[in-house]
Short mmCIF file of C-alpha atoms in Angstrom, two decimals:
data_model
loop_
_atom_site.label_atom_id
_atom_site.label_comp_id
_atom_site.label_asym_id
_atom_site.label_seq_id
_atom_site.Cartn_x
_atom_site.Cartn_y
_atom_site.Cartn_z
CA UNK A 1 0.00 0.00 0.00
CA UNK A 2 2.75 2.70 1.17
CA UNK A 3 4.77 1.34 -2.29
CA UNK A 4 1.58 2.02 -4.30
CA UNK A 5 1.04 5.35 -2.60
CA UNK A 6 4.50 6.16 -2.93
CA UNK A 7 4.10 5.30 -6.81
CA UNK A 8 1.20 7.28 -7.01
CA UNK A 9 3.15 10.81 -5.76
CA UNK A 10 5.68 10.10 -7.61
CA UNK A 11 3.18 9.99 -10.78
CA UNK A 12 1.55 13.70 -9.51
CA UNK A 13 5.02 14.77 -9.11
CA UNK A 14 5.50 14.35 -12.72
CA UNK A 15 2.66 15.27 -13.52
CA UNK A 16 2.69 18.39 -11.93
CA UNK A 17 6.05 19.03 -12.87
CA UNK A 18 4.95 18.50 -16.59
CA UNK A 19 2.21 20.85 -16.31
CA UNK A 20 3.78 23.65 -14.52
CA UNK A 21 7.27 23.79 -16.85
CA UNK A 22 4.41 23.54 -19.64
CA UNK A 23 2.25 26.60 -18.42
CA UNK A 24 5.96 28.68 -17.75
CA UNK A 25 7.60 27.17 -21.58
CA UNK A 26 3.94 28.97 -22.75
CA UNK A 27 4.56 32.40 -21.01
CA UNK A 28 7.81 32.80 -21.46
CA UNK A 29 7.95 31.78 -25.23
CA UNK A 30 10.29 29.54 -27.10
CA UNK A 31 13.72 31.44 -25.23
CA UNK A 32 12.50 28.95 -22.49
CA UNK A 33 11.17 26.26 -24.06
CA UNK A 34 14.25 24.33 -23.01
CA UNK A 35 13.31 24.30 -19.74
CA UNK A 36 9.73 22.35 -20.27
CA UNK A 37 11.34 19.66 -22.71
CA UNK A 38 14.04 19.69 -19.68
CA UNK A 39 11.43 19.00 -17.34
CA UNK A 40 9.50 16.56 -19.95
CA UNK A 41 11.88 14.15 -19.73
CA UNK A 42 12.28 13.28 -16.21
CA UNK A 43 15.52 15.13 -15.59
CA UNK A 44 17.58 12.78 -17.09
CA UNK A 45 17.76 13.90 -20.69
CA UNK A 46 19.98 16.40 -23.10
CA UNK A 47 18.70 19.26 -24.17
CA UNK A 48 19.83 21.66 -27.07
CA UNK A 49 21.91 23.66 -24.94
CA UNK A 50 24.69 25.75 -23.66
CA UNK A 51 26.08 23.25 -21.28
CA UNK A 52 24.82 20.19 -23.48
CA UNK A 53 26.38 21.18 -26.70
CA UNK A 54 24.53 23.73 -27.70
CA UNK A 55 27.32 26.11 -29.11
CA UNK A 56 30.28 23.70 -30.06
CA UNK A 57 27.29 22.38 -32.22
CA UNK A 58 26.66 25.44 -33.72
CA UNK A 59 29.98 26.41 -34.54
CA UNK A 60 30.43 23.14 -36.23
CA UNK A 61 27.38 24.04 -38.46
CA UNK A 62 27.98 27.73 -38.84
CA UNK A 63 31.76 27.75 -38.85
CA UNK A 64 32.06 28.78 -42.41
CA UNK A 65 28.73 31.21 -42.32
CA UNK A 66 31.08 32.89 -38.85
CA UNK A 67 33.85 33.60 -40.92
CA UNK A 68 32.58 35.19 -43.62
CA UNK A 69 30.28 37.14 -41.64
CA UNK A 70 33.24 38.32 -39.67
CA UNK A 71 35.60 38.76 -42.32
CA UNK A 72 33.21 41.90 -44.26
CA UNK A 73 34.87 43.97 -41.42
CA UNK A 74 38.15 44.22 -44.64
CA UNK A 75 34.92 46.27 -46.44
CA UNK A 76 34.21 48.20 -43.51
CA UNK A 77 31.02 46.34 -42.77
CA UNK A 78 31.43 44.70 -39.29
CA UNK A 79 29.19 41.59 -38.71
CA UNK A 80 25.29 43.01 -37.01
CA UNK A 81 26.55 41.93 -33.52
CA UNK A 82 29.29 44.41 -33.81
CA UNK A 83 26.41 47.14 -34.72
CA UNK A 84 25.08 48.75 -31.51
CA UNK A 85 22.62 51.41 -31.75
CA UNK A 86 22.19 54.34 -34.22
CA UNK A 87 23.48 56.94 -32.69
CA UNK A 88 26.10 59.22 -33.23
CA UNK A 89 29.47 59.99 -30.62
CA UNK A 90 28.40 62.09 -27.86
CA UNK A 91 28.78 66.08 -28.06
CA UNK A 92 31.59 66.10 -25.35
CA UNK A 93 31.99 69.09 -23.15
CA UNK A 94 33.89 72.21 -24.35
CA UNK A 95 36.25 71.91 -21.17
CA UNK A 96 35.97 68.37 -21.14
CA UNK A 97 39.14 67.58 -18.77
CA UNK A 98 40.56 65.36 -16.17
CA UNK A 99 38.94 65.86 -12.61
CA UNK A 100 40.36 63.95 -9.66
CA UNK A 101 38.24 61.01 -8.54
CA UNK A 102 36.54 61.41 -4.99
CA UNK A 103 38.06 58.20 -3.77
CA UNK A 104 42.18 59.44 -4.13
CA UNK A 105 44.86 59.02 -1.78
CA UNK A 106 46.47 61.96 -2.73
CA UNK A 107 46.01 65.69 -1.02
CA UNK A 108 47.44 68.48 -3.46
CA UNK A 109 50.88 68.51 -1.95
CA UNK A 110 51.51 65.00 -2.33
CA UNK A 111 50.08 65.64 -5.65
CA UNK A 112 52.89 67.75 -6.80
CA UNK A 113 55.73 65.50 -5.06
CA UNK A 114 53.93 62.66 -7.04
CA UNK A 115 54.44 64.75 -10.72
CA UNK A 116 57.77 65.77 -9.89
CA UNK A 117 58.85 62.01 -9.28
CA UNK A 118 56.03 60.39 -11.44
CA UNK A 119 57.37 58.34 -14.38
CA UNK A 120 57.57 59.71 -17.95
CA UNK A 121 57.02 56.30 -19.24
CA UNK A 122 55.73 52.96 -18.65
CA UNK A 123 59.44 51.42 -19.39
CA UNK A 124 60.80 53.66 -16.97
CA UNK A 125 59.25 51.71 -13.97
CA UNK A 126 58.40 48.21 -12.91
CA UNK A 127 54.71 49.49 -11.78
CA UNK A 128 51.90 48.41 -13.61
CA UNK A 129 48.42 50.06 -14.02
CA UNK A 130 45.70 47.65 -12.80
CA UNK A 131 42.78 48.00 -15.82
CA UNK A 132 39.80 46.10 -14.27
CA UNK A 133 36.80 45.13 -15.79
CA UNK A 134 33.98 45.67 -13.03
CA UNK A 135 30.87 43.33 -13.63
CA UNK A 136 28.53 44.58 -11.23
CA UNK A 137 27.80 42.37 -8.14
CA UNK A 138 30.94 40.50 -9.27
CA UNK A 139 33.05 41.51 -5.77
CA UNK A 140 34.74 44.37 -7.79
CA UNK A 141 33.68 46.76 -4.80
CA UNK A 142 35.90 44.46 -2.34
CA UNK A 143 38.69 44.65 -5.36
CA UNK A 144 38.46 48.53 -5.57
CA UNK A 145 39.06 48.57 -1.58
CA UNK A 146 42.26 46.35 -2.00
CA UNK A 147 43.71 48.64 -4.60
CA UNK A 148 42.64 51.69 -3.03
CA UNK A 149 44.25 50.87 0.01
CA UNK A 150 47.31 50.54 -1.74
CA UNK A 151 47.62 53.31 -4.94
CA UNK A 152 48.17 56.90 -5.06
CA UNK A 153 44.39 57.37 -6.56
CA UNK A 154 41.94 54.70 -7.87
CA UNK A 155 39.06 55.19 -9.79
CA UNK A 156 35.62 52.86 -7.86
CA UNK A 157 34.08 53.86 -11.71
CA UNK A 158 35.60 55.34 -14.50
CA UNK A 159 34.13 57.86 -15.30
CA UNK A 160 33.91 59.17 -19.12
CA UNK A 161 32.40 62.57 -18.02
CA UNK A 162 36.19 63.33 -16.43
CA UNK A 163 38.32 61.73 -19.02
CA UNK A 164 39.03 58.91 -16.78
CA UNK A 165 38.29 56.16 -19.68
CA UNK A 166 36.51 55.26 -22.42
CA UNK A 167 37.34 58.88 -24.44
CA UNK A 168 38.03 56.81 -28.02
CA UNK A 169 37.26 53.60 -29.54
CA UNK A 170 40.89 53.33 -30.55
CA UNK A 171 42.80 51.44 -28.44
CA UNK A 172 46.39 53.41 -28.84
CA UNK A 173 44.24 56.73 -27.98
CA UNK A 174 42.48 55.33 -25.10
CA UNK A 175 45.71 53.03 -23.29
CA UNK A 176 47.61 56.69 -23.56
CA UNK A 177 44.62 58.33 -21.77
CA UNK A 178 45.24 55.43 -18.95
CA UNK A 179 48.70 55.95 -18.77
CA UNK A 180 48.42 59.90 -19.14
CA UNK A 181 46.84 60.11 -15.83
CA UNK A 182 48.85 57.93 -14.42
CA UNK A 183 51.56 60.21 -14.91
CA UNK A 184 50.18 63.32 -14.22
CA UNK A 185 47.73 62.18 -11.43
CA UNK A 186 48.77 59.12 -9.81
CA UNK A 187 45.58 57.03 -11.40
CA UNK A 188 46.72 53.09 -11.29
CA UNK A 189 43.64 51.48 -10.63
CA UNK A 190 41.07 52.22 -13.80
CA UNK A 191 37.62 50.65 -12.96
CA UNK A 192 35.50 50.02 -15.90
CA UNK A 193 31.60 50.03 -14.90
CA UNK A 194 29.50 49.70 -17.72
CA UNK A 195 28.36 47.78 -20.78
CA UNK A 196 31.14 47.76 -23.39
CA UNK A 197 29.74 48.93 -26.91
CA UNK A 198 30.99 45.76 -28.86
CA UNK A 199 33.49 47.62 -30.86
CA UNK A 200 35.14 48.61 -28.01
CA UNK A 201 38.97 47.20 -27.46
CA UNK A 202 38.65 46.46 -23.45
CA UNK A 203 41.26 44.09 -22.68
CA UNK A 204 43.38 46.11 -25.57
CA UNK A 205 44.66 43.64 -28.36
CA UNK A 206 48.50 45.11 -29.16
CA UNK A 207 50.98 45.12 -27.63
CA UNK A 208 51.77 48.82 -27.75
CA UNK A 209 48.43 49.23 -26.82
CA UNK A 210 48.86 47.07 -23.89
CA UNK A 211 51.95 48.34 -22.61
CA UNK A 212 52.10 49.02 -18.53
CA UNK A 213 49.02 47.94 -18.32
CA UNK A 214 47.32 44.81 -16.35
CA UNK A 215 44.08 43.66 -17.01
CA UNK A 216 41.51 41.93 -14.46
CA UNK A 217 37.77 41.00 -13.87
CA UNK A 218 35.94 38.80 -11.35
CA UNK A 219 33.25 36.77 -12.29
CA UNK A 220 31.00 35.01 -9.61
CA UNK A 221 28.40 32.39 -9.67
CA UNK A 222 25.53 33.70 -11.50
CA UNK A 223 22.77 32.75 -9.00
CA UNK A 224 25.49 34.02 -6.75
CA UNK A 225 25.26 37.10 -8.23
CA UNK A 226 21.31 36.96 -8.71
CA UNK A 227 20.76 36.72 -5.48
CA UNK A 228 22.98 39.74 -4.35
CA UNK A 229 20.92 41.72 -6.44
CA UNK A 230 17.61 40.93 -5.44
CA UNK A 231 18.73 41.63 -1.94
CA UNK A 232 19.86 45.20 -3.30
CA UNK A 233 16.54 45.42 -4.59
CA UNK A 234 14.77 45.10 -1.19
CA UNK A 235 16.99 46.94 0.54
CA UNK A 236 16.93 50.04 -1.92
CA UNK A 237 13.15 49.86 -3.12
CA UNK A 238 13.85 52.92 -4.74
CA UNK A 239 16.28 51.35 -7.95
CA UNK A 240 13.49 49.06 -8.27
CA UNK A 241 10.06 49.47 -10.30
CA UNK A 242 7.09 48.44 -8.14
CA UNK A 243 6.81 45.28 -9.95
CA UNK A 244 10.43 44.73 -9.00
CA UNK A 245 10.18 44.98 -5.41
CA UNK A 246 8.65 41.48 -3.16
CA UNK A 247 8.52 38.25 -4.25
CA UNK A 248 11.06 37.27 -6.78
CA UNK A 249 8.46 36.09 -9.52
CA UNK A 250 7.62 39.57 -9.78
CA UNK A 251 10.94 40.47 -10.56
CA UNK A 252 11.04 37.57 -13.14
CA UNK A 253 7.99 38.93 -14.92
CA UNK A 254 8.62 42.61 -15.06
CA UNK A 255 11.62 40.96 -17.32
CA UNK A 256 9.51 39.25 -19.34
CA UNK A 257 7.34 42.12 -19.69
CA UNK A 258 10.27 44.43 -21.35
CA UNK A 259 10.94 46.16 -18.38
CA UNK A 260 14.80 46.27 -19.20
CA UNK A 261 17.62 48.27 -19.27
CA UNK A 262 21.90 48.24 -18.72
CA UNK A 263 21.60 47.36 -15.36
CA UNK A 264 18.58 45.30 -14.39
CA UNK A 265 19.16 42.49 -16.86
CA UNK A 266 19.69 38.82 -16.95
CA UNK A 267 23.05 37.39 -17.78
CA UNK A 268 24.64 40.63 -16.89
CA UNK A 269 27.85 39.25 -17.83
CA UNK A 270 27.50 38.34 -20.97
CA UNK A 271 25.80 41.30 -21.76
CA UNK A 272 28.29 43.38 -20.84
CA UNK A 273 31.17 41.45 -22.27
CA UNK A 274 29.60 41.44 -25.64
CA UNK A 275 27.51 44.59 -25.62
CA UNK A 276 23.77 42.78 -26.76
CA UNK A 277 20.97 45.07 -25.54
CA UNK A 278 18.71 41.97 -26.72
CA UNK A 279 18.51 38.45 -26.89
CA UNK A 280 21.99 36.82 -26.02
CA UNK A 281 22.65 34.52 -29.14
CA UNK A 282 25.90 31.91 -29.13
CA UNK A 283 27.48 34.80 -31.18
CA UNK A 284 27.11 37.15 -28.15
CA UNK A 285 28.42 34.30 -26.14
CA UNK A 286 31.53 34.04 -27.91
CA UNK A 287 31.87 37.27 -28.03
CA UNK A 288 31.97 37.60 -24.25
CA UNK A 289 34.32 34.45 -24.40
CA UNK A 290 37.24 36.45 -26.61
CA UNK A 291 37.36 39.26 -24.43
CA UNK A 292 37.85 37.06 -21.25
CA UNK A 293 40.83 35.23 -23.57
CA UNK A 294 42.38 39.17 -23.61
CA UNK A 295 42.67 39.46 -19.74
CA UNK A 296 45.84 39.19 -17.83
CA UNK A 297 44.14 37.64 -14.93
CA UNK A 298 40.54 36.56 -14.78
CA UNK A 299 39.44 35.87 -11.29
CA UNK A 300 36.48 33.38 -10.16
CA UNK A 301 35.03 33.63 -6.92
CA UNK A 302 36.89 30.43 -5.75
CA UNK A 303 40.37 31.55 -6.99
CA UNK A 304 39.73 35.40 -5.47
CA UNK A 305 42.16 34.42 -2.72
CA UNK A 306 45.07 32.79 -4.82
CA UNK A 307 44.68 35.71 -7.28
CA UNK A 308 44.95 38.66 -4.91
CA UNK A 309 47.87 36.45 -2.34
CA UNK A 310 50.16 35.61 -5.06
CA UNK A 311 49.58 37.51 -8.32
CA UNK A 312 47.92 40.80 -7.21
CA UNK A 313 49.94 41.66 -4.04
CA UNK A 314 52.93 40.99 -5.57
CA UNK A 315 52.04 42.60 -9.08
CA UNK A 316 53.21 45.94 -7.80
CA UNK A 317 54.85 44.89 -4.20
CA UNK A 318 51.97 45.73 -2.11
CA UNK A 319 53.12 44.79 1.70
CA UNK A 320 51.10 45.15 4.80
CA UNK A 321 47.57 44.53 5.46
CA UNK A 322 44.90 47.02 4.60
CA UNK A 323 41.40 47.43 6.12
CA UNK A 324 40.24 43.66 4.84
CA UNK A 325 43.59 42.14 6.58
CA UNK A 326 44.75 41.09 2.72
CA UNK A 327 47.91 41.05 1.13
CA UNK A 328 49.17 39.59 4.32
CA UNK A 329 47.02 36.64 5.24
CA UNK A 330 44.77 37.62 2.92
CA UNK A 331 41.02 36.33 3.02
CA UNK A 332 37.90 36.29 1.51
CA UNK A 333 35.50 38.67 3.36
CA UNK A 334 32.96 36.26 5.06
CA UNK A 335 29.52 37.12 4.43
CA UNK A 336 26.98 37.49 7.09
CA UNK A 337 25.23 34.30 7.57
CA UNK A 338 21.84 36.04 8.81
CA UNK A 339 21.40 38.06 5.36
CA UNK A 340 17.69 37.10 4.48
CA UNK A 341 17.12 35.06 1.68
CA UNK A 342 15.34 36.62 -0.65
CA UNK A 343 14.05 33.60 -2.71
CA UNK A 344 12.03 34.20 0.32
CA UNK A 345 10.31 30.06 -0.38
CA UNK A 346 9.47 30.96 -3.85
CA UNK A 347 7.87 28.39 -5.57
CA UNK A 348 11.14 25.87 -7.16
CA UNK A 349 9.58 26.05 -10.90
CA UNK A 350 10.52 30.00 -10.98
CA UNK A 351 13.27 29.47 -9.27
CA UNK A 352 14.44 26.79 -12.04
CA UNK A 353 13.37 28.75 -14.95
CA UNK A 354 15.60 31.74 -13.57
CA UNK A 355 19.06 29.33 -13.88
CA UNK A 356 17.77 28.57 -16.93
CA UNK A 357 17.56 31.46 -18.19
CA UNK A 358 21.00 32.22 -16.84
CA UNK A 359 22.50 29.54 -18.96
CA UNK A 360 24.93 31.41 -20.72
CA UNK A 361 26.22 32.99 -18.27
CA UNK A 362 26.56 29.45 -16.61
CA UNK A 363 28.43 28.58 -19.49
CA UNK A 364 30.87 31.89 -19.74
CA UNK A 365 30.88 31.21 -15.91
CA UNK A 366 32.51 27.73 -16.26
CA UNK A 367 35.24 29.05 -19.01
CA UNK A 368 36.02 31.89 -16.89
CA UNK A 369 37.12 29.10 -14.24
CA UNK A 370 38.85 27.50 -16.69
CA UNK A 371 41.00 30.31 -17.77
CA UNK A 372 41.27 31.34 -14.10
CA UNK A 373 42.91 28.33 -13.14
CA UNK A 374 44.99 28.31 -15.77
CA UNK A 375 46.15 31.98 -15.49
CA UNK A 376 47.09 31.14 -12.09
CA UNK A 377 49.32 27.77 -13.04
CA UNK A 378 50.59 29.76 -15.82
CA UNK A 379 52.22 32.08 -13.36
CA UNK A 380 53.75 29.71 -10.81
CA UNK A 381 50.81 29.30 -8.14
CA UNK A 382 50.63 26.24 -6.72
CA UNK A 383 47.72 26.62 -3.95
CA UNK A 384 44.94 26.88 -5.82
CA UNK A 385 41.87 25.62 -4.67
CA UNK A 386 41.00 22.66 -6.90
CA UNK A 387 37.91 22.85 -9.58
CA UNK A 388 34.98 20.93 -9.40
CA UNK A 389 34.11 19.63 -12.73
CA UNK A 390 30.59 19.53 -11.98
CA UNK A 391 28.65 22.57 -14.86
CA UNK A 392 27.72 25.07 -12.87
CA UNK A 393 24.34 25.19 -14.46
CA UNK A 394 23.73 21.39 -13.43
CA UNK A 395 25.15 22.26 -9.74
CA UNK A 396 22.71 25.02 -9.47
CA UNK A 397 19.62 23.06 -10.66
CA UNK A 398 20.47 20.52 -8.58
CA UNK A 399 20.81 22.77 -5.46
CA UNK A 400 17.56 24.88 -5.76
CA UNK A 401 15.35 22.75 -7.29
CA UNK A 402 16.49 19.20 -6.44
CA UNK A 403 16.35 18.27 -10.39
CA UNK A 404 19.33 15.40 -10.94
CA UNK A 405 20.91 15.44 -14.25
CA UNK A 406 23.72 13.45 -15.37
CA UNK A 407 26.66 15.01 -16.56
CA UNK A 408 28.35 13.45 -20.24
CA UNK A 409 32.27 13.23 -19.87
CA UNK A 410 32.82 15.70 -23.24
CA UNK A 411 30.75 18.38 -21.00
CA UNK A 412 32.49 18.03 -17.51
CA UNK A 413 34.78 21.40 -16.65
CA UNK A 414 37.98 20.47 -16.96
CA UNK A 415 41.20 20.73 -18.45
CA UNK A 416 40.61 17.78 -20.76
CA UNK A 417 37.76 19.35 -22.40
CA UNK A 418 38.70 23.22 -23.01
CA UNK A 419 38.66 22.95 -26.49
CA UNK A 420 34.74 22.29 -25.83
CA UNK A 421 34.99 25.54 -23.88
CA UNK A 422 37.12 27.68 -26.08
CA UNK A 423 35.39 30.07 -28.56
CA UNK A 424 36.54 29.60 -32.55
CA UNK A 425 39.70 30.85 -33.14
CA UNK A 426 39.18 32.37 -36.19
CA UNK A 427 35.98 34.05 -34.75
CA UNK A 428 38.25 35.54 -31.93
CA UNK A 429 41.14 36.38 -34.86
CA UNK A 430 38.25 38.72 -36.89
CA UNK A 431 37.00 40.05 -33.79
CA UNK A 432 40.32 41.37 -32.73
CA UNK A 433 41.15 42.86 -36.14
CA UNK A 434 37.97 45.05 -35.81
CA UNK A 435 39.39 45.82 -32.24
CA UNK A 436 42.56 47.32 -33.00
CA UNK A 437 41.37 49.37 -36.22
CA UNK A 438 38.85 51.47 -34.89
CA UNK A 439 38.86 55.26 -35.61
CA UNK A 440 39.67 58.16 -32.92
CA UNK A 441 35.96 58.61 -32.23
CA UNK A 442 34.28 59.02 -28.56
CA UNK A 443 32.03 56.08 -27.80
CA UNK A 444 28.59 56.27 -27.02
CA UNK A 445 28.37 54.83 -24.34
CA UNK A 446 25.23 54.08 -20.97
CA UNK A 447 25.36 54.02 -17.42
CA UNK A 448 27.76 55.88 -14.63
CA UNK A 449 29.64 58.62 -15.44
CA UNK A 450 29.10 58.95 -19.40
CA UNK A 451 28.08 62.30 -21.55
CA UNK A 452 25.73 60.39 -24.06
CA UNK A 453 22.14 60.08 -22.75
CA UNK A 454 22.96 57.38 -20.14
CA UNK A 455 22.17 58.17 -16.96
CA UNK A 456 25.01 59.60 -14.84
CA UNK A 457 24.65 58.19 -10.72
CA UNK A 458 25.33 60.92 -8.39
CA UNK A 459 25.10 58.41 -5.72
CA UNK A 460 28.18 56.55 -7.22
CA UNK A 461 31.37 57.69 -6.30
CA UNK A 462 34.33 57.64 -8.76
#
């Protein structure tokens, strides 16, 4: 009898299952229609994915269709995901200048004993300038602290408005910005904190271009990261729109309904690694995957420690602990166990169709790990924290929704399988020859600190 009954729940479970993933494949259209064939097939089947194969398939169909696509950029015409927006540079300010960011170590005096000893060239000093890529909610906040604590002036944002970045699309104009006011005003920690317009070189391709210069980002879990922002949500109601604010399903479906914009996306980073305003396609993904290839150092959440201890510190001989007791003994900030969760019980079928709908950055999320560890070896580091193989995507369904899924070999994270990881070469090659041949033209560019029509946060320090 209990067997029967036991049968019998299993059977509504199913059932249930079936009918729920088919009511939210219906609303949320065919981007999510992965999810209900997911669901479909008791938990134990591929789907045409990300994580499953999705884009290594691709490229094997669309290889040829990828090259010439990207290789119209030798007639001027770069491929559409290059293309973002109509609109012309920004009208930049008649007196547009350098102005000292707020957060600066430096009072005026020590501002003119830093010019009179401050190097005339990058080759003329074994210092490097720290360019890092901040992905919101990616721990670049506890990263700007570290540097901070350590540089004659750091930039928490960039800020375009000031001429501390982004004043040209060409690479040679913009790296001599970077080092310009690193000369003249100490700056050698450059935060970038916005979408990058897809043509624009950030990590910088040459090696002229490159020169002095050390490139970083951080990249965390994405539900990681999710759920850090829908507890800034409810604690500032105000960056919210009403529908935003409560229960996470309303969040989910003011998303659905258009409400969008730079910031209050899904798969943040990949949208602001490749620049797509709208749906993120494997091109997008790639993309996002060439850039991270450009980086000095890319940093993970589980390699933050090993990164900062025995590549950052030392970058630049940083000695002595600063306010987070790093750079001796350094550690990971612990965060406070009693933050409230704010799935706040929601209902395990939203929950699921959120991860997937994070599934590319899932699968940037699990190259970026890759390239992390790597990096690290690369340089001589030998305590790094070892990497599970599990996909994170498969992890984090099986976490938050209790949905088991078996793993194929050719998809585990490893070093054995980057090359399913790696972007196309050639796809990367044609991307970086649009990189390092744009014109001297301002970008137009949204979010903190810009002259186009993006909003420019007051409430965000530079």
């Amino acid at each position: 009898m209990a067997a029967a009954a036991a049968a019998n729940k299993s059977l509504w479970t199913k059932v249930s299952i079936s009918i729920v993933s088919s009511l939210i494949g219906i609303c949320l259209g065919a981007q999510f229609n992965i999810l209900g064939s997911l669901l479909h097939i008791n938990f134990e089947g591929r789907g045409d994915s990300y994580l499953d194969g999705g884009i290594p398939d691709y490229i094997a169909e669309q290889r040829e269709k990828l090259i010439v696509d990207t290789t119209t950029t030798a007639s001027n015409k770069p491929p559409s995901y290059l293309k973002w927006q109509d609109t012309p540079p920004p009208e930049t300010p008649s007196n547009w200048t350098f102005i000292k960011p707020q957060y600066c170590n430096m009072c005026d005096t020590c501002h003119q004993k830093w010019r009179q000893s401050a190097p005339i060239s990058m080759k003329n000093t074994t210092e490097k300038i720290i360019v890092h890529y901040h992905l919101q909610h990616n721990a670049g906040t506890n990263f700007f602290a570290l540097a901070h604590a350590f540089t004659p002036c750091a930039t928490r944002a960039c800020w375009q408005i000031h001429k501390h970045c982004l004043i040209s699309y060409n690479e040679q104009v913009e790296a001599e910005n970077i080092r310009s006011n690193y000369y003249q005003h100490g700056v050698q920690y450059v935060s970038y904190e916005n979408m990058l317009p897809p043509r624009f070189p950030l990590p910088f391709v040459s090696e002229s271009a490159r020169e002095g210069l050390f490139f970083t980002t951080i990249m965390r879990d994405p539900m990681k990261r999710l759920i850090t922002w829908l507890r800034q949500l409810q604690k500032y109601p105000s960056m919210a729109t009403t529908k935003d604010v409560g229960a996470p399903p309303d969040f989910f479906w003011s998303e659905m309904e258009g409400n969008r914009g730079v910031y209050k996306r899904e798969n943040l980073n990949v949208r602001w690694l490749s620049g797509t305003l709208d749906d993120v396609t494997p091109d997008h993904v790639n993309i996002a995957k060439c850039r991270l290839q450009l980086f000095d150092l890319v940093i993970v959440d589980t390699t933050y420690d090993a990164a900062v201890k025995e590549v950052i510190c030392p970058l630049n001989n940083w000695q002595g602990l600063d306010e987070h007791g790093r750079c001796n003994g350094t550690q990971t900030p612990h965060h406070n166990a009693k933050k409230l969760d704010p799935l706040n019980e929601t209902d395990s079928h939203f929950v699921g169709a959120w991860i997937e709908r994070l599934r590319p950055s899932f699968e940037l999320y699990d190259y970026a790990r890759i390239l992390s560890y790597l990096q690290l070896k690369d340089r001589g580091v030998k305590d790094i924290p070892e990497m599970s193989e599990v996909p994170s995507y498969i992890e984090t369904l099986s976490r938050f929704t209790n949905i088991q899924l078996n793993t194929p070999k050719e998809s585990l994270v490893s070093l054995k399988n980057i090359d399913r990881f790696h972007p196309p070469k050639e796809f990367c090659d044609n991307l970086k020859k649009v990189w390092v041949s744009n014109s001297d033209e301002v970008p137009y560019v949204n979010g903190i600190g810009t002259i186009g029509k993006g909003r420019i946060y007051t409430s965000h320090d530079s």
